[in-house]
Amino acid sequence: MASRVPSAVVAATGLVGGYGVARWTKKRQLGGAVLAVAGAAAAQQWRRQAGGRAAGALTAAYVAAFAGSHPLAKKVGAWPSVFGVAGAVALASWAVADRKSA
């Protein structure tokens, strides 16, 4: 399908969108839902494109990026932290899964 959104974009959008929704609505659970839905969608794409092991590793990276953004935010600020970890996950996703299907 030519209009398919790359998994790198889905994952990065989940991290940035989850934080943005939580911040702007002041409802952390709503941001968490955005994060989870995008993560699940990305994981399905990763599994299809690169297999179960790669999907597991990329899912772990996604969760670690979310967790790691919190202490990083204390050093560089919230938005720079979120964009930094989202970029790292997007790059990993592209390298492992999207590049092969391009």
Short mmCIF file of C-alpha atoms in Angstrom, two decimals:
data_model
loop_
_atom_site.label_atom_id
_atom_site.label_comp_id
_atom_site.label_asym_id
_atom_site.label_seq_id
_atom_site.Cartn_x
_atom_site.Cartn_y
_atom_site.Cartn_z
CA MET A 1 0.00 0.00 0.00
CA ALA A 2 1.63 3.24 -1.14
CA SER A 3 -0.05 5.46 1.46
CA ARG A 4 1.11 3.42 4.46
CA VAL A 5 2.61 5.54 7.22
CA PRO A 6 6.15 4.36 8.09
CA SER A 7 6.51 2.77 11.51
CA ALA A 8 9.16 5.38 12.38
CA VAL A 9 6.52 8.10 12.01
CA VAL A 10 3.94 6.13 14.00
CA ALA A 11 6.37 5.56 16.89
CA ALA A 12 7.65 9.14 17.00
CA THR A 13 4.12 10.47 16.81
CA GLY A 14 3.11 8.26 19.74
CA LEU A 15 5.87 9.65 21.93
CA VAL A 16 5.39 13.30 20.95
CA GLY A 17 1.60 13.06 20.73
CA GLY A 18 1.29 11.23 24.03
CA TYR A 19 3.25 13.91 25.83
CA GLY A 20 1.41 16.72 24.05
CA VAL A 21 -2.02 15.31 24.84
CA ALA A 22 -1.09 14.75 28.49
CA ARG A 23 0.32 18.25 28.82
CA TRP A 24 -2.46 20.13 27.04
CA THR A 25 -5.39 18.22 28.53
CA LYS A 26 -3.75 17.85 31.96
CA LYS A 27 -4.90 14.20 31.83
CA ARG A 28 -1.91 11.87 32.00
CA GLN A 29 -4.11 8.85 31.33
CA LEU A 30 -5.24 10.29 28.02
CA GLY A 31 -1.63 10.89 27.00
CA GLY A 32 -0.83 7.35 28.07
CA ALA A 33 -3.61 6.04 25.87
CA VAL A 34 -2.17 7.87 22.85
CA LEU A 35 1.29 6.50 23.69
CA ALA A 36 -0.06 2.94 24.03
CA VAL A 37 -2.19 2.94 20.87
CA ALA A 38 0.64 4.29 18.73
CA GLY A 39 3.10 1.87 20.33
CA ALA A 40 0.82 -1.08 19.60
CA ALA A 41 0.34 0.05 16.00
CA ALA A 42 4.08 0.49 15.52
CA ALA A 43 4.76 -2.92 17.09
CA GLN A 44 2.40 -4.58 14.61
CA GLN A 45 4.21 -2.93 11.73
CA TRP A 46 7.60 -3.87 13.16
CA ARG A 47 6.50 -7.50 13.47
CA ARG A 48 5.23 -7.56 9.89
CA GLN A 49 8.25 -5.82 8.43
CA ALA A 50 11.15 -7.17 10.49
CA GLY A 51 9.93 -10.15 12.53
CA GLY A 52 9.19 -10.88 16.16
CA ARG A 53 12.67 -10.39 17.60
CA ALA A 54 13.10 -6.99 15.98
CA ALA A 55 9.58 -5.99 17.05
CA GLY A 56 10.40 -6.97 20.63
CA ALA A 57 13.62 -4.96 20.60
CA LEU A 58 11.97 -1.91 19.06
CA THR A 59 9.07 -2.12 21.52
CA ALA A 60 11.58 -2.24 24.38
CA ALA A 61 13.31 0.81 22.88
CA TYR A 62 9.95 2.62 22.67
CA VAL A 63 9.19 1.93 26.34
CA ALA A 64 12.76 2.82 27.37
CA ALA A 65 12.50 6.09 25.43
CA PHE A 66 9.31 6.98 27.27
CA ALA A 67 10.87 6.15 30.63
CA GLY A 68 14.18 7.79 29.79
CA SER A 69 12.57 11.02 28.65
CA HIS A 70 11.59 11.82 32.23
CA PRO A 71 15.08 12.09 33.77
CA LEU A 72 16.40 13.62 30.55
CA ALA A 73 13.73 16.33 30.78
CA LYS A 74 15.20 17.47 34.10
CA LYS A 75 18.47 18.22 32.29
CA VAL A 76 17.36 19.60 28.93
CA GLY A 77 13.67 20.46 29.31
CA ALA A 78 10.50 18.55 28.55
CA TRP A 79 10.03 19.22 24.83
CA PRO A 80 13.69 18.79 23.87
CA SER A 81 13.70 15.51 25.77
CA VAL A 82 10.56 14.22 24.08
CA PHE A 83 11.76 15.23 20.62
CA GLY A 84 15.18 13.69 21.30
CA VAL A 85 13.87 10.29 22.36
CA ALA A 86 11.24 10.32 19.60
CA GLY A 87 13.97 10.97 17.06
CA ALA A 88 16.09 8.15 18.44
CA VAL A 89 13.19 5.68 18.27
CA ALA A 90 12.28 6.85 14.78
CA LEU A 91 15.86 6.36 13.58
CA ALA A 92 16.02 2.87 15.10
CA SER A 93 12.64 1.99 13.61
CA TRP A 94 13.68 3.18 10.17
CA ALA A 95 17.00 1.32 10.34
CA VAL A 96 15.50 -1.97 11.50
CA ALA A 97 12.10 -2.07 9.81
CA ASP A 98 11.22 0.73 7.40
CA ARG A 99 14.41 0.79 5.38
CA LYS A 100 13.82 -2.82 4.32
CA SER A 101 10.36 -2.08 2.97
CA ALA A 102 11.23 1.15 1.16
#
